[in-house]
mmCIF file of C-alpha atoms in Angstrom:
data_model
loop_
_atom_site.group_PDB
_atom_site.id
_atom_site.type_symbol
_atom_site.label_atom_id
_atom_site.label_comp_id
_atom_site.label_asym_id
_atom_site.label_seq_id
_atom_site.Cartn_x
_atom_site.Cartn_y
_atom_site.Cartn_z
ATOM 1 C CA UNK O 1 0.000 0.000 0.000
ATOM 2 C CA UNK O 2 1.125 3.477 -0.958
ATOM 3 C CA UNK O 3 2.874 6.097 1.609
ATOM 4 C CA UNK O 4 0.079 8.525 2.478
ATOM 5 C CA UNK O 5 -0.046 11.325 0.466
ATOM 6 C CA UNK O 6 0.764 14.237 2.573
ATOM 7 C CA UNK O 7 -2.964 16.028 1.144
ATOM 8 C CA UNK O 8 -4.871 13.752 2.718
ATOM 9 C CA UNK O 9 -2.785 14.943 6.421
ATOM 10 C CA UNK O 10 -5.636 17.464 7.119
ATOM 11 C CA UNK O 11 -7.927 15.214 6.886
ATOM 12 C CA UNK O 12 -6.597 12.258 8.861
ATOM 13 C CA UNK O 13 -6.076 14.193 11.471
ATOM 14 C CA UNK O 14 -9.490 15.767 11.416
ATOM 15 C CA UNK O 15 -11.121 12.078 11.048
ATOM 16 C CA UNK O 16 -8.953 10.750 14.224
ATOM 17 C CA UNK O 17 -10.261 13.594 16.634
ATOM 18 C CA UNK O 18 -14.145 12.628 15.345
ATOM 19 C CA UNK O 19 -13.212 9.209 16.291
ATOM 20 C CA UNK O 20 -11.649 10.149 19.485
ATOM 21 C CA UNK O 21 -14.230 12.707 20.470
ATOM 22 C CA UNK O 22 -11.936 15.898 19.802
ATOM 23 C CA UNK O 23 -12.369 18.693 17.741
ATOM 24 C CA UNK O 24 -10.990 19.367 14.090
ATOM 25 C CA UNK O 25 -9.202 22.916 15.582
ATOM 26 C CA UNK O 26 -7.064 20.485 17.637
ATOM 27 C CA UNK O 27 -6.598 18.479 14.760
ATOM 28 C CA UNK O 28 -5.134 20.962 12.818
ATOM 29 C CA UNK O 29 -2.476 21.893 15.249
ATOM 30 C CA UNK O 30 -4.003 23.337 18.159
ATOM 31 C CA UNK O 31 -0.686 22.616 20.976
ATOM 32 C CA UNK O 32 -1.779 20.509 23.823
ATOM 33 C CA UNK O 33 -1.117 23.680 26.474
ATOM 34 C CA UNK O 34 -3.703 25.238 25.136
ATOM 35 C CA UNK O 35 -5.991 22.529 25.698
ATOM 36 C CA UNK O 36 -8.208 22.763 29.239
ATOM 37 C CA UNK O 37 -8.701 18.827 30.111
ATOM 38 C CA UNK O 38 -6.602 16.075 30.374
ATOM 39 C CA UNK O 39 -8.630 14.249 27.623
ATOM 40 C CA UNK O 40 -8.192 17.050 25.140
ATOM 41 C CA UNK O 41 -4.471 17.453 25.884
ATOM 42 C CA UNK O 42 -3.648 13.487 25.019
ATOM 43 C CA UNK O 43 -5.616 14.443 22.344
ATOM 44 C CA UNK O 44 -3.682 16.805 21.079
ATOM 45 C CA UNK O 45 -0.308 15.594 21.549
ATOM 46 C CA UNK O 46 -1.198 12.284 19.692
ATOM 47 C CA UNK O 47 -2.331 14.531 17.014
ATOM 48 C CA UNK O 48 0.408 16.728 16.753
ATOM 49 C CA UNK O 49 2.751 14.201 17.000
ATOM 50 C CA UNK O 50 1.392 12.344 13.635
ATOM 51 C CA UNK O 51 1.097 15.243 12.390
ATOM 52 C CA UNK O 52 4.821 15.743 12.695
ATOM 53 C CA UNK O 53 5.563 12.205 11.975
ATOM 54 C CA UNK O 54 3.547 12.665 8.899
ATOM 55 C CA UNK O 55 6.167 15.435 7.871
ATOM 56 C CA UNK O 56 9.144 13.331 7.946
ATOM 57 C CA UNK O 57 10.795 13.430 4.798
ATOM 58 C CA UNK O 58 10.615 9.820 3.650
ATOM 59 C CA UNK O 59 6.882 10.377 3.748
ATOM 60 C CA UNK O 60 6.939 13.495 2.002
ATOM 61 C CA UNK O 61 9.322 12.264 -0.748
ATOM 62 C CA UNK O 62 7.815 11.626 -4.442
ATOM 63 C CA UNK O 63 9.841 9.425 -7.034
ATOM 64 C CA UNK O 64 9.696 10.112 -10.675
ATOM 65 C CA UNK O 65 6.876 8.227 -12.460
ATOM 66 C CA UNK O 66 9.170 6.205 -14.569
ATOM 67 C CA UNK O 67 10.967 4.525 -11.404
ATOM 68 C CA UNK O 68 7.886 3.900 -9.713
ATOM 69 C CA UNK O 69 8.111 0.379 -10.954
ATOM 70 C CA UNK O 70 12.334 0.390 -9.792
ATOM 71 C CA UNK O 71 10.344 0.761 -5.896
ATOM 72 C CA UNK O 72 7.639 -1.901 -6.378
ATOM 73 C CA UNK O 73 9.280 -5.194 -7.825
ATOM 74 C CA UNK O 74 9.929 -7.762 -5.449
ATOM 75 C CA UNK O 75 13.244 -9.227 -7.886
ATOM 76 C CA UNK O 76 16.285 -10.181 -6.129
ATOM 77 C CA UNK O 77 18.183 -7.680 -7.677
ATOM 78 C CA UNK O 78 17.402 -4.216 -9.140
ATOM 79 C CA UNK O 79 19.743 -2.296 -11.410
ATOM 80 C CA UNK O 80 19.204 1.576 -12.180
ATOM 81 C CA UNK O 81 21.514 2.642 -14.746
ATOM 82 C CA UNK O 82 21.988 6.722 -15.458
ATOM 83 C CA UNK O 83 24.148 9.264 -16.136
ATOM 84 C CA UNK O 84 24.365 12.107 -13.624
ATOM 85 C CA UNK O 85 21.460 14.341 -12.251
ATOM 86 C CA UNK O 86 19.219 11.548 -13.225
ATOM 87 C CA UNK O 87 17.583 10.654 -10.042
ATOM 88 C CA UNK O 88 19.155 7.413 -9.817
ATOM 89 C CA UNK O 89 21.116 7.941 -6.598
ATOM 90 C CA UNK O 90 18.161 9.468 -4.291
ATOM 91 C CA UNK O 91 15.961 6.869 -5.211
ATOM 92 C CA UNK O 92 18.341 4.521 -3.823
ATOM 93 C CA UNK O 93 18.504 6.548 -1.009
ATOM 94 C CA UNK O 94 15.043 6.961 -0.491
ATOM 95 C CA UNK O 95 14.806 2.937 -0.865
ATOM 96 C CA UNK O 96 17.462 2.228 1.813
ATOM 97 C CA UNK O 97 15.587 4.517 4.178
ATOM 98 C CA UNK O 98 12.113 3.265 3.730
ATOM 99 C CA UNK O 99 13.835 0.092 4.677
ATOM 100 C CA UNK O 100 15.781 1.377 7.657
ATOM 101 C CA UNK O 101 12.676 3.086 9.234
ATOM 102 C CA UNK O 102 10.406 0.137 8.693
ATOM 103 C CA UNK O 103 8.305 2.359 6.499
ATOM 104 C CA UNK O 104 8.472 0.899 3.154
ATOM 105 C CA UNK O 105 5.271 1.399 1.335
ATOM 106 C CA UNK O 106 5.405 -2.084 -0.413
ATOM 107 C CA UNK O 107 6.492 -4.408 2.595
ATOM 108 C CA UNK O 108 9.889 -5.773 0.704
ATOM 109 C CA UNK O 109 11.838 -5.546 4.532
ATOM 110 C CA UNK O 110 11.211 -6.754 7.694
ATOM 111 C CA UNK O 111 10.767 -4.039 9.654
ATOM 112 C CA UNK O 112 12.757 -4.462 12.635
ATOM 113 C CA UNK O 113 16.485 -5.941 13.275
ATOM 114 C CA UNK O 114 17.337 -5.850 9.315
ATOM 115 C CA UNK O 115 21.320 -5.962 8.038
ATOM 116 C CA UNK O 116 22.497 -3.949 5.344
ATOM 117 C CA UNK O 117 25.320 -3.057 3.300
ATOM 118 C CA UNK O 118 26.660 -0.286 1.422
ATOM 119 C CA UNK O 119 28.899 -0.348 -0.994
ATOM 120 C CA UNK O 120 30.503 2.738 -2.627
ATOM 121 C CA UNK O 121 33.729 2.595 -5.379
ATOM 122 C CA UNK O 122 36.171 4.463 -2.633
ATOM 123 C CA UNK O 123 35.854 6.059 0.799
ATOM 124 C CA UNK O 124 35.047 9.787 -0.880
ATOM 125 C CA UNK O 125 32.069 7.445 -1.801
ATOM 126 C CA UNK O 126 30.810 6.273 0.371
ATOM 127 C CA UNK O 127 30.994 9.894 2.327
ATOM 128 C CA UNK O 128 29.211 11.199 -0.698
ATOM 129 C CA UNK O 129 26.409 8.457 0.180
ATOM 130 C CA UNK O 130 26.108 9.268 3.770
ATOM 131 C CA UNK O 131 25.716 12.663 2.850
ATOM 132 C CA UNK O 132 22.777 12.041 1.215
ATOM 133 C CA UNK O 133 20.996 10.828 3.904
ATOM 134 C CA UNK O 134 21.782 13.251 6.122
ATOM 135 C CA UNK O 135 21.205 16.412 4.220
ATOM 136 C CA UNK O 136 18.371 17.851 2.474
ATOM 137 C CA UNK O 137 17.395 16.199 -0.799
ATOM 138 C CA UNK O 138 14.072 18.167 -2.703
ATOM 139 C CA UNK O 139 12.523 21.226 -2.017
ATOM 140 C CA UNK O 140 9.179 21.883 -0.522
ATOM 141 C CA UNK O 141 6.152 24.312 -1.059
ATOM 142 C CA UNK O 142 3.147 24.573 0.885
ATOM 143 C CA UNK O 143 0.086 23.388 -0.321
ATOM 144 C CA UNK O 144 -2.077 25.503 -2.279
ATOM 145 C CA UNK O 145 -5.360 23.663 -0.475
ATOM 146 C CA UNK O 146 -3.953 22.367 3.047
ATOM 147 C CA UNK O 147 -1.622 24.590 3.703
ATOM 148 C CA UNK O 148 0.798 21.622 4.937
ATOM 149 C CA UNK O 149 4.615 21.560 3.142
ATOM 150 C CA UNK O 150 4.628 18.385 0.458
ATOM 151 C CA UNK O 151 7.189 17.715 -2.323
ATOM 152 C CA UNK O 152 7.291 19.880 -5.177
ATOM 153 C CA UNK O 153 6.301 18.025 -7.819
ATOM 154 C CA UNK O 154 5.492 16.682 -11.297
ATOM 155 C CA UNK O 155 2.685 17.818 -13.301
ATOM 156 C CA UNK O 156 0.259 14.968 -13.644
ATOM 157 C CA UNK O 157 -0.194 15.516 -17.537
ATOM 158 C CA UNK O 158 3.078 15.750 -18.174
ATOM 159 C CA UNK O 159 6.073 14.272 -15.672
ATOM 160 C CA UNK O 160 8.266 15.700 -17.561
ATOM 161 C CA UNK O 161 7.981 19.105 -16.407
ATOM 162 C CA UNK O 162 7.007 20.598 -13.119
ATOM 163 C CA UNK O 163 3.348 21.304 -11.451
ATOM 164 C CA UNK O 164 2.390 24.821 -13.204
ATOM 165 C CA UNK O 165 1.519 25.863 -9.229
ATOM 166 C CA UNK O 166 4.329 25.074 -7.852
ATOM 167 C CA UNK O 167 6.480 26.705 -10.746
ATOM 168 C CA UNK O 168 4.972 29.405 -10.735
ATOM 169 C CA UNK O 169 5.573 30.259 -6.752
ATOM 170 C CA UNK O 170 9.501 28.686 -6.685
ATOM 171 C CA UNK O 171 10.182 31.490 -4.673
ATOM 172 C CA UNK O 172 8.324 29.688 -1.704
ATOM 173 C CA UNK O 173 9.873 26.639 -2.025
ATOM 174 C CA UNK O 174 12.107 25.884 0.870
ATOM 175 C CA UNK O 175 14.570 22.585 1.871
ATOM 176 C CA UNK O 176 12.998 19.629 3.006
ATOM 177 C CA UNK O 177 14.371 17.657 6.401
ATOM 178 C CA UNK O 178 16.913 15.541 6.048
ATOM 179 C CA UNK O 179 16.220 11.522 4.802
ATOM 180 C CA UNK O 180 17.707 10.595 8.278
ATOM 181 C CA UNK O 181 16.887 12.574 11.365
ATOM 182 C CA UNK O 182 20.563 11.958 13.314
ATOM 183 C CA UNK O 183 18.361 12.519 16.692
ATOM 184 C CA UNK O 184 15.318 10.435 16.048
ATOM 185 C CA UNK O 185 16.186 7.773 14.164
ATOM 186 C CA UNK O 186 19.816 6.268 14.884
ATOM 187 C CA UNK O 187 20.499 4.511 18.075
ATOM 188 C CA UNK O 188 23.769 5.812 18.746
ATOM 189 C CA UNK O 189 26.161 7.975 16.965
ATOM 190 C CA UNK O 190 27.753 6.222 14.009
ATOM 191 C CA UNK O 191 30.689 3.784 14.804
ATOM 192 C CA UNK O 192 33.213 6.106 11.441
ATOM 193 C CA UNK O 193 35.693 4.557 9.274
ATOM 194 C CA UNK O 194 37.174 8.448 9.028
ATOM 195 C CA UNK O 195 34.838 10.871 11.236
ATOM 196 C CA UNK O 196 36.649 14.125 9.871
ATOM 197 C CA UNK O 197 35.953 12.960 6.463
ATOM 198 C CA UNK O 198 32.182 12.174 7.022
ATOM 199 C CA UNK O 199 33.106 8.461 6.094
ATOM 200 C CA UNK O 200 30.699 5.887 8.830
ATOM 201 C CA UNK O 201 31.768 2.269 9.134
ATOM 202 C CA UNK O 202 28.502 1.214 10.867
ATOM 203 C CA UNK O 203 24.986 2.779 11.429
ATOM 204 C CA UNK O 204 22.092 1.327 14.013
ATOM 205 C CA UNK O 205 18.629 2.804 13.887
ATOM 206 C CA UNK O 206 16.232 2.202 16.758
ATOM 207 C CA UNK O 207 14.355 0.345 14.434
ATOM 208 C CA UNK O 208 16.998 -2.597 15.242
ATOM 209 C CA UNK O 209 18.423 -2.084 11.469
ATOM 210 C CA UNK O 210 22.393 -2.293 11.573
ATOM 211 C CA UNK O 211 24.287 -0.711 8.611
ATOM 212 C CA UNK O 212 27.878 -1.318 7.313
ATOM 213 C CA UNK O 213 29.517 0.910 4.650
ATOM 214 C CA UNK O 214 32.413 -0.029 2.885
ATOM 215 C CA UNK O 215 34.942 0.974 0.501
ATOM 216 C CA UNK O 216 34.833 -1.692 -2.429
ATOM 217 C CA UNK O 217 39.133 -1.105 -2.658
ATOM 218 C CA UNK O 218 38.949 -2.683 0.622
ATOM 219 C CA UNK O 219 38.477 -6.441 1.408
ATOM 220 C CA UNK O 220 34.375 -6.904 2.083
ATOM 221 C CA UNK O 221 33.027 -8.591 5.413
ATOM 222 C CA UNK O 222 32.818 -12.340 5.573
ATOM 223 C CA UNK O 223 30.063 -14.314 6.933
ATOM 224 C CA UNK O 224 27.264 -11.968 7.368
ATOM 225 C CA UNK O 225 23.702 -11.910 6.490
ATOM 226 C CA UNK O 226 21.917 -8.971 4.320
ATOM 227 C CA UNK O 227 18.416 -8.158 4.231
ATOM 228 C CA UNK O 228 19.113 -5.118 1.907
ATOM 229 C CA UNK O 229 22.701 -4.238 -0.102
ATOM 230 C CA UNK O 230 23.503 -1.494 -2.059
ATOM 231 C CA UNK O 231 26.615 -1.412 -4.312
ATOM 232 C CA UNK O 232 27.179 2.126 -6.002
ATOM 233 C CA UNK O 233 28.901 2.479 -9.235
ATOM 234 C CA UNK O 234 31.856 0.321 -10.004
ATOM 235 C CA UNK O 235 33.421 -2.086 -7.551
ATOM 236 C CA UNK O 236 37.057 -2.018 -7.924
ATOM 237 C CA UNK O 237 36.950 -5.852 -5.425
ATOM 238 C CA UNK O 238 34.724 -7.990 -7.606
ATOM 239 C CA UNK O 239 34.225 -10.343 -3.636
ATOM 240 C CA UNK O 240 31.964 -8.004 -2.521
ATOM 241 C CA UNK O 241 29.707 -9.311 -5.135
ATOM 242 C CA UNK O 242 30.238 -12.811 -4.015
ATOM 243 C CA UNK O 243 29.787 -11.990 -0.612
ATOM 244 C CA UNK O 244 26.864 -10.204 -1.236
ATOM 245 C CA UNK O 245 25.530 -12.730 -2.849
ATOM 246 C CA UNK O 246 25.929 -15.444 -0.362
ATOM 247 C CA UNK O 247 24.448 -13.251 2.289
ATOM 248 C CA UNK O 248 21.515 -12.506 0.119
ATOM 249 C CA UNK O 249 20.653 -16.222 0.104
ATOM 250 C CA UNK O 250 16.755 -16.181 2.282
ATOM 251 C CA UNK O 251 16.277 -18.613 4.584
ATOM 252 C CA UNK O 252 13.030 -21.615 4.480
ATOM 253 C CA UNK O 253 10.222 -19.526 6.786
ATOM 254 C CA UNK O 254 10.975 -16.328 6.144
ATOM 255 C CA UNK O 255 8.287 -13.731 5.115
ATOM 256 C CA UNK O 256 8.241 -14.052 0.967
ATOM 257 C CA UNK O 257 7.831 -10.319 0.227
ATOM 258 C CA UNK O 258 10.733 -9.970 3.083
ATOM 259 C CA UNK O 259 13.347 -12.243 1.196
ATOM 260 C CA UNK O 260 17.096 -10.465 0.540
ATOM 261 C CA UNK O 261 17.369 -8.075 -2.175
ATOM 262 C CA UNK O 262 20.219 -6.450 -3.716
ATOM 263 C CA UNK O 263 20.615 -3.082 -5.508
ATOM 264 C CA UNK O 264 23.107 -1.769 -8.040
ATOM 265 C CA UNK O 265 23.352 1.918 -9.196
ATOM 266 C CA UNK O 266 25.771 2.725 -12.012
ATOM 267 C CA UNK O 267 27.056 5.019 -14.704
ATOM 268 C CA UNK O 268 27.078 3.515 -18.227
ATOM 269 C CA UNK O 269 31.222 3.371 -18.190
ATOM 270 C CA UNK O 270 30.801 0.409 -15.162
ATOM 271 C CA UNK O 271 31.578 -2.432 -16.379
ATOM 272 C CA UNK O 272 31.649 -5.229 -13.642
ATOM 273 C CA UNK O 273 31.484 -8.310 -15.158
ATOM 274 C CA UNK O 274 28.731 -9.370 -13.284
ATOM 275 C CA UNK O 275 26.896 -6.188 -13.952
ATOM 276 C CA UNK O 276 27.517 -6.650 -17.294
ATOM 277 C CA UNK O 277 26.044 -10.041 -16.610
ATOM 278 C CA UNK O 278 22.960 -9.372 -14.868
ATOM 279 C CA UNK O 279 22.566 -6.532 -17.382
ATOM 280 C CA UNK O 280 21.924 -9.611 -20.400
ATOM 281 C CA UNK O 281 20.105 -11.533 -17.893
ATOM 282 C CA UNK O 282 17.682 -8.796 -17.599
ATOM 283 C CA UNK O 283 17.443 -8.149 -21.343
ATOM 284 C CA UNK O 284 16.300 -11.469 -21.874
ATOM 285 C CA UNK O 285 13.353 -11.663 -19.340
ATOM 286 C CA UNK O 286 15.113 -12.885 -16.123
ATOM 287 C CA UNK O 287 12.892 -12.961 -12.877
ATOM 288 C CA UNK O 288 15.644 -12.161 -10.165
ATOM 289 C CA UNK O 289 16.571 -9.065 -11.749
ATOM 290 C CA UNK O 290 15.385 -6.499 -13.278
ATOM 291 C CA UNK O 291 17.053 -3.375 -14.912
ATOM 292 C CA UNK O 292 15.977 0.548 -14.773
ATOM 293 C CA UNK O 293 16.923 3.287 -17.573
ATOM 294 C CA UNK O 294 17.052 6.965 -16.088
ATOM 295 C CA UNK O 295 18.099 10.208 -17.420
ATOM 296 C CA UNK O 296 18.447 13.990 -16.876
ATOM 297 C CA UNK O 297 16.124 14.411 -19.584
ATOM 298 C CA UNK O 298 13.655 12.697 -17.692
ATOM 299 C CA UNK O 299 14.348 14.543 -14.115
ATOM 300 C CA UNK O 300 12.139 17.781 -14.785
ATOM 301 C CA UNK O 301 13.702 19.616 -11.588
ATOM 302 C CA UNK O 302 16.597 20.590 -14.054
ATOM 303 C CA UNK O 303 15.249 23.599 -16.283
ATOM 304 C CA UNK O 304 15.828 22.989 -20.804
ATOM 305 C CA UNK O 305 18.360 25.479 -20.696
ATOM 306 C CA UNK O 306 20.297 23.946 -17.927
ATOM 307 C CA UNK O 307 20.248 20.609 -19.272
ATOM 308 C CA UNK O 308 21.028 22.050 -23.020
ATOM 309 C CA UNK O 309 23.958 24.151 -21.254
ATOM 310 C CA UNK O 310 25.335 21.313 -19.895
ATOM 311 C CA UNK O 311 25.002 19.041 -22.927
ATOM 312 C CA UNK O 312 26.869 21.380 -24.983
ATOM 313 C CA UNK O 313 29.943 21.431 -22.605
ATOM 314 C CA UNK O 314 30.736 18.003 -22.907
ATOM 315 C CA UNK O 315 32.757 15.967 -25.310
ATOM 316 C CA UNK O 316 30.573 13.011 -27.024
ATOM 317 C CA UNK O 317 33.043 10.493 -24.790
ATOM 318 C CA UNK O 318 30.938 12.466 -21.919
ATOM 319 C CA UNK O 319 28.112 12.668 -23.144
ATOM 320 C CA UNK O 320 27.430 8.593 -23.408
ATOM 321 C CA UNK O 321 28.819 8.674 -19.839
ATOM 322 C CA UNK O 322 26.892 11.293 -18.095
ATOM 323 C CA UNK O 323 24.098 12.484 -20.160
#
């Protein structure tokens, strides 16, 4: 089932206080100090607290329509291939996060005590990766009808371009929270590979998920078991494939929808031979894996002339790369 869309927030909120015998001010963010009874103010703090929770930005995210499908399938291994600016990266992000908060819309994770791991070419990497989930990754504009932030997003008759609305009124867009909220959602600070170069070695959420990031020019950790791994770009130790693969292997009794999965994000120069392979494999029809196309020219949060000005700059070599 779907994340809520945050338009329907409002109205949630007003339905729960019905339910609960409250009143739809309170629902719409009335603080529980300024509520008289004790009834009313446990009212109110439940409500404001979904309300909040509703805000988090893995609930506010939006993907590009033609990757919904890279979030849905249930394949043992996904591969979304891109040049740069194409999306490819934050929806990986916004995958691994869904799984590390338990909140994935189409129940592919368990959603407590998972293992994961991260793979990025070299330790600049793999600090490039963990920036991503702790920064701010879209903007945000309040709703024209709610009033509540949400994504800025695609227009419906045409995704690739921008809503008209929210186009029109960029100058009220503003950053969205971070993917991962350091204080709410890790159970301790990061155990860091190199702390002064933002690179972690291993992350635990309080959902019980455990994290390890590695460097692929390093040797890749033996024995484990992975719910969810993530190998970015090229891997310059072709094991961490194999290992991956081993600990990808789902055990008799487990949840179907909740068996391993693996995920592979790359630049058309990468050329890992089994890449390459599972590449074929998913040209001719394979069920455990399936292969994603993305481009700039299908990310509509990069303007024509942007996209033309940065076509023109590059060399043809480039532009089969990273265009």
């Amino acid at each position: 089932m779907p994340l809520p869309h945050n338009r329907s927030i409002e109205s949630d909120l007003q339905s729960l206080a019905a339910r609960m015998g409250g009143t739809s001010e309170m629902a719409i963010g009335r603080e529980p100090s300024h509520c008289s009874s004790g009834t009313s103010r446990l009212l109110a703090r439940h409500l404001c607290a979904r309300k909040k929770h509703l805000q988090m930005a893995v609930y506010l995210s939006i993907v590009l329509p033609h990757l919904s499908q890279f979030f849905s399938t249930l394949a043992k291994w996904r591969i979304i291939d891109g040049g740069n600016r194409s999306s490819k990266t934050f929806s990986c992000l916004l995958e691994c996060v869904r799984a590390f908060l338990g909140l994935d819309p189409y129940d592919k994770y368990p959603p407590r005590d998972g293992n994961s791991l991260i793979v990025g070419k070299e330790e600049d990497d793999i600090a490039r990766i963990w920036e991503g989930f702790s920064t701010s990754q879209f903007k945000m504009i309040r709703d024209e009808d709610t009033g509540e932030n949400r994504a800025v997003r695609c227009d419906p008759t045409n995704p690739l371009r921008l809503d008209p609305y929210d186009l029109a009124y960029s100058e009220k867009w503003t950053e969205a929270p971070p993917l991962i909220d350091m204080r709410k959602h890790l159970a301790s600070e990061p155990a860091w590979e190199d702390k002064k170069k933002g690179v972690p070695r291993v992350v635990r959420f309080k959902s019980g998920w455990k994290t390890l990031f590695r460097s692929s020019n390093g040797k890749p950790p033996q024995g484990d078991r992975y719910d969810l791994v993530w190998f970015d770009e090229q891997l310059l130790n072709e094991m961490f494939y194999d290992e991956a693969s081993r600990g990808l292997v789902g055990l008799i009794g487990q949840k179907p929808r909740w068996s391993p999965k693996g995920i592979w994000s790359a630049t058309a120069q990468v050329t890992n031979f089994q890449l390459d392979n599972m590449r074929l494999q998913a040209e001719g029809g394979a069920d455990f894996v399936k292969a994603f196309f993305t481009t700039i020219e299908s990310n509509p949060f990069f303007s024509d002339e942007e996209k033309k000005a940065w076509y023109d700059g590059m060399t043809l070599e480039e532009r089969e790369v990273r265009y």
